[in-house]
CSV table of C-alpha atoms in Angstrom, one decimal:
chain,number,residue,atom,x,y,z
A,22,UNK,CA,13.4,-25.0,21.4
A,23,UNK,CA,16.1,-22.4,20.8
A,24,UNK,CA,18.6,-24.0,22.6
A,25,UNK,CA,18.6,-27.0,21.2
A,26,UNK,CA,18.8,-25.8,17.9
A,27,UNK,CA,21.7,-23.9,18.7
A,28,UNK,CA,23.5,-27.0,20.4
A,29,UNK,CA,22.9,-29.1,17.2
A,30,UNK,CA,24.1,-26.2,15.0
A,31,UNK,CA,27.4,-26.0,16.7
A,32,UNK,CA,27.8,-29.8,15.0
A,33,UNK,CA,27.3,-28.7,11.4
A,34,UNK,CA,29.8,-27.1,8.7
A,35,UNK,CA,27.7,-24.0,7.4
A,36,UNK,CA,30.3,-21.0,8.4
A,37,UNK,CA,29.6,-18.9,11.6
A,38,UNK,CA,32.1,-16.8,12.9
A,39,UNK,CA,33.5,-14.2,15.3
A,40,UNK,CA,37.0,-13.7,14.7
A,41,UNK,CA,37.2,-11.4,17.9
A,42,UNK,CA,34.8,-10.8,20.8
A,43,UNK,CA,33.5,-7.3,19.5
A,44,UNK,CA,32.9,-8.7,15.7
A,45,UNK,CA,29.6,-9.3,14.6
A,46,UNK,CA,28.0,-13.0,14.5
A,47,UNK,CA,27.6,-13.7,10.6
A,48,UNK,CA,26.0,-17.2,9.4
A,49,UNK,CA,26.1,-18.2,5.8
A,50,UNK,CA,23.4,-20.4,3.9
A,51,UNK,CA,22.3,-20.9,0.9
A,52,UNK,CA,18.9,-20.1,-0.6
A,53,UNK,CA,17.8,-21.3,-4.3
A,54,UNK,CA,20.3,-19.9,-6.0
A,55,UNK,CA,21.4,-17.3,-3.7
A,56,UNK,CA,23.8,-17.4,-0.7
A,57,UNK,CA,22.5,-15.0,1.6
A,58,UNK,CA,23.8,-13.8,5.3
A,59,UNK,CA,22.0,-13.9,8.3
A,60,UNK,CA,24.2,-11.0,11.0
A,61,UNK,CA,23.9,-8.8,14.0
A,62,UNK,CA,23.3,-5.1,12.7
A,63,UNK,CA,22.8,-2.5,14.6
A,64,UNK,CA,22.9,-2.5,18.5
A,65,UNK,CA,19.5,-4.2,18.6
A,66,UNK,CA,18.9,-6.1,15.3
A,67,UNK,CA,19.2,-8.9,12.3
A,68,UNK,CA,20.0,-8.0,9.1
A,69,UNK,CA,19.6,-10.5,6.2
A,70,UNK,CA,21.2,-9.1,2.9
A,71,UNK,CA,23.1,-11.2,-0.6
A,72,UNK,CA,26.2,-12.5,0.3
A,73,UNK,CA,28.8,-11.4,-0.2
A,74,UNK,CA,27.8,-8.0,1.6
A,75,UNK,CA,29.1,-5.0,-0.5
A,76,UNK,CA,31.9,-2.8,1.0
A,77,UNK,CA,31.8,0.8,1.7
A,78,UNK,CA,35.0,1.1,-0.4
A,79,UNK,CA,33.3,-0.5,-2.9
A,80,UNK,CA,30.1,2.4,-2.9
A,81,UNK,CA,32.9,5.3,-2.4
A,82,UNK,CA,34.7,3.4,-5.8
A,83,UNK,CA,31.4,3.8,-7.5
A,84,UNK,CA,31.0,7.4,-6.0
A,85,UNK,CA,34.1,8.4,-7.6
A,86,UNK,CA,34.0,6.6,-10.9
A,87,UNK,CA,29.9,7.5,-11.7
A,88,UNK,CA,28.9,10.7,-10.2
A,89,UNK,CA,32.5,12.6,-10.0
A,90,UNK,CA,35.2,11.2,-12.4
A,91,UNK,CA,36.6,14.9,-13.1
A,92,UNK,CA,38.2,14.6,-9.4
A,93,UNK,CA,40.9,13.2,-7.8
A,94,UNK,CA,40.2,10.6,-4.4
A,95,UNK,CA,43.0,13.4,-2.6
A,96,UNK,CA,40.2,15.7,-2.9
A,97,UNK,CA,38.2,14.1,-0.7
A,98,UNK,CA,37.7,13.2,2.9
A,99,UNK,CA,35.9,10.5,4.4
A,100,UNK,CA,34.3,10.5,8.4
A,101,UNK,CA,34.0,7.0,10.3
A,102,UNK,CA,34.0,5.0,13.5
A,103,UNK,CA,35.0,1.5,12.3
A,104,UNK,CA,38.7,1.5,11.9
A,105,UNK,CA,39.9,-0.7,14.3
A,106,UNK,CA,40.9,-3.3,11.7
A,107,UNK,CA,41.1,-3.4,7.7
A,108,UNK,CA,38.0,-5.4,7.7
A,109,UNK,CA,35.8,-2.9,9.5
A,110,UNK,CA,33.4,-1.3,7.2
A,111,UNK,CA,34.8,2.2,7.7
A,112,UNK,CA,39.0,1.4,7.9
A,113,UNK,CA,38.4,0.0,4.2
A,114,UNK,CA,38.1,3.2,2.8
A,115,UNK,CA,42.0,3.5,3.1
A,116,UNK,CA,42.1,1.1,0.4
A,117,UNK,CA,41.2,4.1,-1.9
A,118,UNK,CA,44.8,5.8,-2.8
A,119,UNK,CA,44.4,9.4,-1.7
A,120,UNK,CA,41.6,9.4,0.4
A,121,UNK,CA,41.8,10.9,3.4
A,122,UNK,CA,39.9,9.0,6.3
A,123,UNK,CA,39.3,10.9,9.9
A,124,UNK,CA,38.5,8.0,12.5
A,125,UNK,CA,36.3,9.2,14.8
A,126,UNK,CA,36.1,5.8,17.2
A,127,UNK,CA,35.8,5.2,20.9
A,128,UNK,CA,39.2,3.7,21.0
A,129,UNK,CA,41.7,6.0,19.5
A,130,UNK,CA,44.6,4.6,20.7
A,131,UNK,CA,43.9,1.4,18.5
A,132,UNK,CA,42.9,3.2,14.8
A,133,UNK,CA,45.0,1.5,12.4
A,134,UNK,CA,47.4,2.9,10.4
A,135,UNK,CA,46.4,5.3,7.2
A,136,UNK,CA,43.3,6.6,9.4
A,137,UNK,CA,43.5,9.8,11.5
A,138,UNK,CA,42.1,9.7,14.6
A,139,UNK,CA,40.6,13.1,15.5
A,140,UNK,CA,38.6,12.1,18.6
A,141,UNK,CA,35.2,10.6,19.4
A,142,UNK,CA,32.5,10.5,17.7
A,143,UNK,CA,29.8,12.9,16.7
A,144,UNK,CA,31.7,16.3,18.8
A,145,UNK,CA,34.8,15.2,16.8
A,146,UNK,CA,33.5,15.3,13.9
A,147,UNK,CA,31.5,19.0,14.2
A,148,UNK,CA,35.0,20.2,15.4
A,149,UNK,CA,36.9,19.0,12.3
A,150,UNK,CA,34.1,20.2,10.2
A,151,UNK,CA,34.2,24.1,12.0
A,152,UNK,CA,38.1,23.5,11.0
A,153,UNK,CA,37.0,22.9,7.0
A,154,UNK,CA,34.8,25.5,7.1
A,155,UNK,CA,37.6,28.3,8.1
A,156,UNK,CA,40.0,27.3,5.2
A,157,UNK,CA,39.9,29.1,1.9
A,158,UNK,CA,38.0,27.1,-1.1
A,159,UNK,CA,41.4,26.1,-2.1
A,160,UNK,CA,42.2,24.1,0.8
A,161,UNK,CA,39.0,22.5,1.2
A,162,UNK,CA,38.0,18.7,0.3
A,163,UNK,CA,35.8,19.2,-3.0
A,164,UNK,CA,33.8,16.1,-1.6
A,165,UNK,CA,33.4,14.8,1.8
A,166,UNK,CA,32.2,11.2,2.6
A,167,UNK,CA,30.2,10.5,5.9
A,168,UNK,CA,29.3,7.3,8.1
A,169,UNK,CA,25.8,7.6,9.8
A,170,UNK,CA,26.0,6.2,13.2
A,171,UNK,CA,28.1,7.5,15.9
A,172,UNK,CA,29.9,9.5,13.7
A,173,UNK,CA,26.9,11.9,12.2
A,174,UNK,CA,24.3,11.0,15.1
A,175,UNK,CA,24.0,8.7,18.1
A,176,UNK,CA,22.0,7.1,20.2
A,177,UNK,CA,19.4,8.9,23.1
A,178,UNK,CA,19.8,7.2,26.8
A,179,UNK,CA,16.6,5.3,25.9
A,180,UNK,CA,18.2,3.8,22.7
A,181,UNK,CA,16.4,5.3,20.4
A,182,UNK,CA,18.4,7.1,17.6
A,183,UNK,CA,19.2,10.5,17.4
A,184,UNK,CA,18.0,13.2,14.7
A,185,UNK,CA,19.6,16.3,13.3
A,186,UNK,CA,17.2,18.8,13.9
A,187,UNK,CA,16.7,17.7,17.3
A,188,UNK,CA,20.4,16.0,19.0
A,189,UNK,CA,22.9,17.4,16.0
A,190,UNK,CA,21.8,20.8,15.0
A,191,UNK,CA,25.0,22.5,15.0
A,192,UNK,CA,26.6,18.8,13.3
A,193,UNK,CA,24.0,19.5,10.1
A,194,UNK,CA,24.2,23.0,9.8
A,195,UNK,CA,28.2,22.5,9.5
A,196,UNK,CA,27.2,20.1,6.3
A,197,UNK,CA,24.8,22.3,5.3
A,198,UNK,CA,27.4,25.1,5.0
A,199,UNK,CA,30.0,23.1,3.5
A,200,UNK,CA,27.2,21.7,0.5
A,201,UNK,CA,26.1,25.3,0.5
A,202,UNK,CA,29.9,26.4,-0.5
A,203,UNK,CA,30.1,24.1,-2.5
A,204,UNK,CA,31.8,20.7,-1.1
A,205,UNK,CA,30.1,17.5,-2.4
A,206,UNK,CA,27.8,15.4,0.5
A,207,UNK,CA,27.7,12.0,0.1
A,208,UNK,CA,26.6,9.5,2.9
A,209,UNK,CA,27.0,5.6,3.6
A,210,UNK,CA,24.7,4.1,6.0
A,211,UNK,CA,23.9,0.3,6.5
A,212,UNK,CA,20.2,1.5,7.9
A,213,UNK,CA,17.2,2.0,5.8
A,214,UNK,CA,17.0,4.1,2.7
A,215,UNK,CA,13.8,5.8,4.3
A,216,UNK,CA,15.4,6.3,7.4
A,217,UNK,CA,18.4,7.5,6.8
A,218,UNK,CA,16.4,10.5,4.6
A,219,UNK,CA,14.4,11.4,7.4
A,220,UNK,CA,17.1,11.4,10.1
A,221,UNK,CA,19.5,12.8,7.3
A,222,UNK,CA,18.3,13.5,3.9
A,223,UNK,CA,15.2,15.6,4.7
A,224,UNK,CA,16.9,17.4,8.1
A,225,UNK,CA,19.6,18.6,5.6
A,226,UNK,CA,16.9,20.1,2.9
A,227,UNK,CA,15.3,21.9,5.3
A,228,UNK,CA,18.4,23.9,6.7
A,229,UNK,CA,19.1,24.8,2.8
A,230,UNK,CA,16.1,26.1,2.4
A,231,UNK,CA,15.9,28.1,4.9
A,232,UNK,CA,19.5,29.2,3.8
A,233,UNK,CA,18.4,30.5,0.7
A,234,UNK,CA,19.4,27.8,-1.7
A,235,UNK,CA,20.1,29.7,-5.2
A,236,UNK,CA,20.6,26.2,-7.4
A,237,UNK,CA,19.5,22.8,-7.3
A,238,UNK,CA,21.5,20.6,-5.0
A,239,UNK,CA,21.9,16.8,-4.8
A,240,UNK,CA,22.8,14.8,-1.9
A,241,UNK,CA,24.2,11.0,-2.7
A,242,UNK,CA,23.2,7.8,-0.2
A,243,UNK,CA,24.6,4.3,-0.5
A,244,UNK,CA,22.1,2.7,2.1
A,245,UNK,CA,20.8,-0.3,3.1
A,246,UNK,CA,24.2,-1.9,3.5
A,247,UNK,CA,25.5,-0.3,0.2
A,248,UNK,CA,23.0,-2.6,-1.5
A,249,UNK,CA,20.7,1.0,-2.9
A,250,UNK,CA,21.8,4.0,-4.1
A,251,UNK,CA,19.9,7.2,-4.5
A,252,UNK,CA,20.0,10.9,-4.6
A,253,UNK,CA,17.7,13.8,-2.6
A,254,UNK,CA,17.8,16.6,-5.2
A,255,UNK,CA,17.1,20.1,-3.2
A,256,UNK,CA,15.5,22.9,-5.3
A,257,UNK,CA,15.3,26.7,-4.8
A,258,UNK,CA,11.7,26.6,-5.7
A,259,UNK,CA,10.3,23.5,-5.9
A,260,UNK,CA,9.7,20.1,-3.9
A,261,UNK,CA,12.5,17.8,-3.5
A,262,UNK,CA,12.6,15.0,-5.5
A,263,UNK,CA,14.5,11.1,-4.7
A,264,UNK,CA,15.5,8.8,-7.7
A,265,UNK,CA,16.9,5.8,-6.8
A,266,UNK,CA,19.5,3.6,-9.0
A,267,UNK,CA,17.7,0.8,-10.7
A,268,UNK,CA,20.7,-0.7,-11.8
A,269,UNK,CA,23.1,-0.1,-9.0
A,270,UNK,CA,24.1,-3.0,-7.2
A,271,UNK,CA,20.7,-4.9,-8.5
A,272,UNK,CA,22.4,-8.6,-8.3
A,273,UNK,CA,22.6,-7.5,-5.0
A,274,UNK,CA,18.8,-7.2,-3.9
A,275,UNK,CA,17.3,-10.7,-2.8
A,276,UNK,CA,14.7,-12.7,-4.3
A,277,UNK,CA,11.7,-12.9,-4.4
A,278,UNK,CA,11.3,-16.5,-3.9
A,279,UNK,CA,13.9,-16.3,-1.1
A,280,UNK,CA,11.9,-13.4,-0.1
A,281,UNK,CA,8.7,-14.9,0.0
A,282,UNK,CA,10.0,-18.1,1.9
A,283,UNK,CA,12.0,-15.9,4.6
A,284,UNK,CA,9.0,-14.0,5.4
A,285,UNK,CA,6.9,-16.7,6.2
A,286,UNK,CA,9.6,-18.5,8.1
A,287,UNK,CA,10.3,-15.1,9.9
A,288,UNK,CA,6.8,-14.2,10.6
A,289,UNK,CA,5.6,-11.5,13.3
A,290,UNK,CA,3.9,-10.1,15.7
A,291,UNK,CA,1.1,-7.4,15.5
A,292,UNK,CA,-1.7,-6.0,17.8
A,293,UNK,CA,-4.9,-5.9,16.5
A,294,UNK,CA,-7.7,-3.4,17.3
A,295,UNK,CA,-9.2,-4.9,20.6
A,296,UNK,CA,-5.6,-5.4,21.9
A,297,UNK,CA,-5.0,-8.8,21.0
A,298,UNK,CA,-1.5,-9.8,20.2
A,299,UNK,CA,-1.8,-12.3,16.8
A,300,UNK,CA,1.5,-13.7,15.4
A,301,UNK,CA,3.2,-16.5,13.1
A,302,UNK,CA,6.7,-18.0,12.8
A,303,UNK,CA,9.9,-17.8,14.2
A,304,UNK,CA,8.9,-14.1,15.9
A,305,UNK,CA,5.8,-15.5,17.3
A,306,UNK,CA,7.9,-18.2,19.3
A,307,UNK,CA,10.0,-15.5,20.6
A,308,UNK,CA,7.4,-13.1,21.3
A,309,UNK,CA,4.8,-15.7,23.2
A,310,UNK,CA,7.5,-17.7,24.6
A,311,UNK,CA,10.2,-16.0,25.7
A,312,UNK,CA,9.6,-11.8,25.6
A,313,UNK,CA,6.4,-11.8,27.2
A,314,UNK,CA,3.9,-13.4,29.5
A,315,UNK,CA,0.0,-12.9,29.8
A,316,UNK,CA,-0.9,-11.0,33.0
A,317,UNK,CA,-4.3,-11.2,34.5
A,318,UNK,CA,-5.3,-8.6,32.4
A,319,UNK,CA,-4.8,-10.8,29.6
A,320,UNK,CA,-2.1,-8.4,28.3
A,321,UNK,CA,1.4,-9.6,27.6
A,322,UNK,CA,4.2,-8.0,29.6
A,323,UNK,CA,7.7,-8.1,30.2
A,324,UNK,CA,9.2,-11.7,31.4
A,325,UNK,CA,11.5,-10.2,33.4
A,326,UNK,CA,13.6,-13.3,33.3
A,327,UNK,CA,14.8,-13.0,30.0
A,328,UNK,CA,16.9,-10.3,29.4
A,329,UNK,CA,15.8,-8.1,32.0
A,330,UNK,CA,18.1,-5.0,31.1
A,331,UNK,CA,16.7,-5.0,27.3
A,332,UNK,CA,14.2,-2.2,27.2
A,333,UNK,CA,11.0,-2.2,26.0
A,334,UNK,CA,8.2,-0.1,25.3
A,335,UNK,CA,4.3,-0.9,25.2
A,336,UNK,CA,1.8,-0.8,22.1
A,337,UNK,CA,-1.3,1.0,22.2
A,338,UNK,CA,-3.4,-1.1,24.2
A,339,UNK,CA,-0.2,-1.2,27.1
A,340,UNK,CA,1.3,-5.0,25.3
A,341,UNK,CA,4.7,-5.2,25.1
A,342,UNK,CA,6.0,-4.2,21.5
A,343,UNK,CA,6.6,-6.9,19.5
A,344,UNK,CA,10.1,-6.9,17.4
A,345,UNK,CA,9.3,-5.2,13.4
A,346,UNK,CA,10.2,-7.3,10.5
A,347,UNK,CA,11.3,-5.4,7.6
A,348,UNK,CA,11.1,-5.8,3.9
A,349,UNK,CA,13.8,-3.1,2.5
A,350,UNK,CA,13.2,-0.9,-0.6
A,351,UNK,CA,10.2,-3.5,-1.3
A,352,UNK,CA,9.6,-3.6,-5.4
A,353,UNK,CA,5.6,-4.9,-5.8
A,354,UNK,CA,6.6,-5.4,-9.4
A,355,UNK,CA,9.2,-8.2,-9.0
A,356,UNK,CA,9.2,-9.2,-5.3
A,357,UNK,CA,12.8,-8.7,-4.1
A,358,UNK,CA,14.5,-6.5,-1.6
A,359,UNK,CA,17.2,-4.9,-0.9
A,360,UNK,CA,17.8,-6.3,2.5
A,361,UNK,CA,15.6,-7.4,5.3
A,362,UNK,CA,15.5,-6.7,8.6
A,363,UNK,CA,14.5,-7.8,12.1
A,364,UNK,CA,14.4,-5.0,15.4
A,365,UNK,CA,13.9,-4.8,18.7
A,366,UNK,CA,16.0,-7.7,19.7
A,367,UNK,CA,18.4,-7.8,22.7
A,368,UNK,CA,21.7,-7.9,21.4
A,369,UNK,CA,22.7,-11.1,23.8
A,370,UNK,CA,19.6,-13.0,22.3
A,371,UNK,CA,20.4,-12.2,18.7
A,372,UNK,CA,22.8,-15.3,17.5
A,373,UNK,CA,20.1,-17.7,19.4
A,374,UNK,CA,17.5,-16.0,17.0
A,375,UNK,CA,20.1,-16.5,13.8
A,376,UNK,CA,21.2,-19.8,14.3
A,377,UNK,CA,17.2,-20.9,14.8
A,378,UNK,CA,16.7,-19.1,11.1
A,379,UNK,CA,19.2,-20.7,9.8
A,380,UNK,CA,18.6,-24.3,11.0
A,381,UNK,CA,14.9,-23.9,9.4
A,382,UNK,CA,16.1,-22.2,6.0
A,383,UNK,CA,18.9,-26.0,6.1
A,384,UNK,CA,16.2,-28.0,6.4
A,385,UNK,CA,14.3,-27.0,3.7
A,386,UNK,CA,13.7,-29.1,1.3
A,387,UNK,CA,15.4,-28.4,-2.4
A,388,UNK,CA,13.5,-27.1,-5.2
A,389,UNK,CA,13.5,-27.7,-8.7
């Protein structure tokens, strides 16, 4: 069914494109009254967010101009490993006069100009941080800006992502040190708000605490694609506390009538308690007819035709897990998002999966 929706997409006008091999797909279609985008994320995912998608620049901007007006952009530093082009999330940041940005990408030897390549990834950036660490208050950034992926943590050899506490300990001591001395932590992550404060947030408080914290302490996150802003405030002697920013970005957060109609496009997958794999939508096609098969157990394992160097892991009763659907920073009171989110996908299937969403969400009907 896939394919043939893909084949008749490749006729229409909606706008799709890779403007080199390594960019990310990114489809473009109109829901209601909200253009939305429908793009690879991660290594293994969808991502569908308002269009146009907020920059990082943009967050830093609101950084500087909100929470720390009284200082300069050349007081700061900023650590990435998108700079390959102006348009890469982490390159933009040189847009901001002053700013210093340290690249910290696979390919050095192609960081554009205005970015400083310091080496790769995650060791790079602990080494330039030991570096801060040794120079007087004076000579130090008064704020430092970090990218989350392969520039903070990475990925394990089974794909699943790195933590502080457990890959990166010497990587969040070093920013613990720095906030503890003063430098201001900000981070900018296109993952999940609740994510990115366990693998981040939380990791961090706990290393303060146990170096004596003396005053409270607050950590800034633009997450969620730089759609949600919020801030971990660390206490000496009390429980930490997260407010998010109602009004930050909040034109930004999808729907809830494109909400409600994606998710029951979407669908999903779950097992219930005797084992039984139940599902609806989009995800239930690719689950049933393309992920899995039914053994004579009556469980459903790997097809290894498709895809068969995408891992995968097993659900309680020894199914193949399904891919998760995710509703973003969810508020019950009105019904939109942030950003939603589908994972678990191989990264070769993912525009077949797009480009089937998208065909359903054109041929839906107009309301009025």
């Amino acid at each position: 069914m896939y394919s043939k929706i893909f084949l008749f997409l490749l006729l229409l006008s909606f706008s799709a494109n890779r403007l080199q091999a390594a960019e990310r797909l990114k489809v473009d279609v109109q829901v209601f009254e909200q253009s939305i985008a429908i793009m690879e994320g991660g290594n293994f995912s969808i991502d569908i967010r308002c269009n146009p998608i907020p920059l990082k620049s943009q967050a830093m901007q609101d950084y500087l101009t909100n929470e720390i007006p009284e200082i300069s952009p050349c007081q700061g530093a900023y650590f990435g490993n998108q700079n390959q082009s102006i348009s890469d999330r982490d390159a933009a940041m040189i847009e901001i006069s002053g700013l210093k940005v340290y690249g910290v990408d696979t390919q050095q030897d192609t960081i554009i100009a205005g970015v400083e390549p310091i080496g790769i990834g995650m060791d790079a950036t602990l080494k330039k941080l030991q570096e801060i660490l040794l120079l007087s208050s004076s000579q130090r950034p008064i704020f430092i800006g970090f990218d989350v992926d392969d520039t903070l943590l990475g990925l394990r050899e089974d794909h699943t992502k790195e933590e502080f506490l457990k890959e990166r300990q010497d990587l969040a001591e070093a920013v613990a040190q720095l906030a503890l001395e003063g430098v201001k932590i900000v981070i900018f992550s296109d993952g999940d708000s609740q994510v990115t404060l366990k693998r981040i947030g939380y990791p961090l408080m706990q290393i303060l605490q146990k170096k004596k914290l003396q005053e409270p302490m607050t950590l800034t996150f633009y997450v969620n694609g730089m759609i949600t802003k919020l801030k971990l405030t660390n206490y000496p002697d009390a429980a930490p506390t997260v407010a998010f920013d109602a009004d930050y970005n909040a034109e930004c957060r999808l729907k809830a009538n494109c909400v409600a109609l994606l998710s029951n496009l979407i669908g999903g997958v779950a097992e219930n308690i005797d084992g039984l794999m139940l599902g609806s939508g989009i995800l239930a096609d690719y689950y049933f007819g393309h992920l899995t098969q039914l053994n004579a157990d009556g469980l459903h394992v790997r097809n290894q035709d498709f895809f068969p160097e995408f891992l995968t892991m097993l659900s309680p009763k020894c199914n193949v897990l399904p891919p998760t659907f995710n509703l973003r920073d969810f508020n019950s009171n009105t019904g939109d998002v942030s950003m939603m989110s589908i994972t678990g996908l191989p990264s070769a299937y993912r525009p077949t999966l797009i480009h089937a969403i998208a065909a359903q969400l054109m041929n839906m009907p107009p309301t009025f």
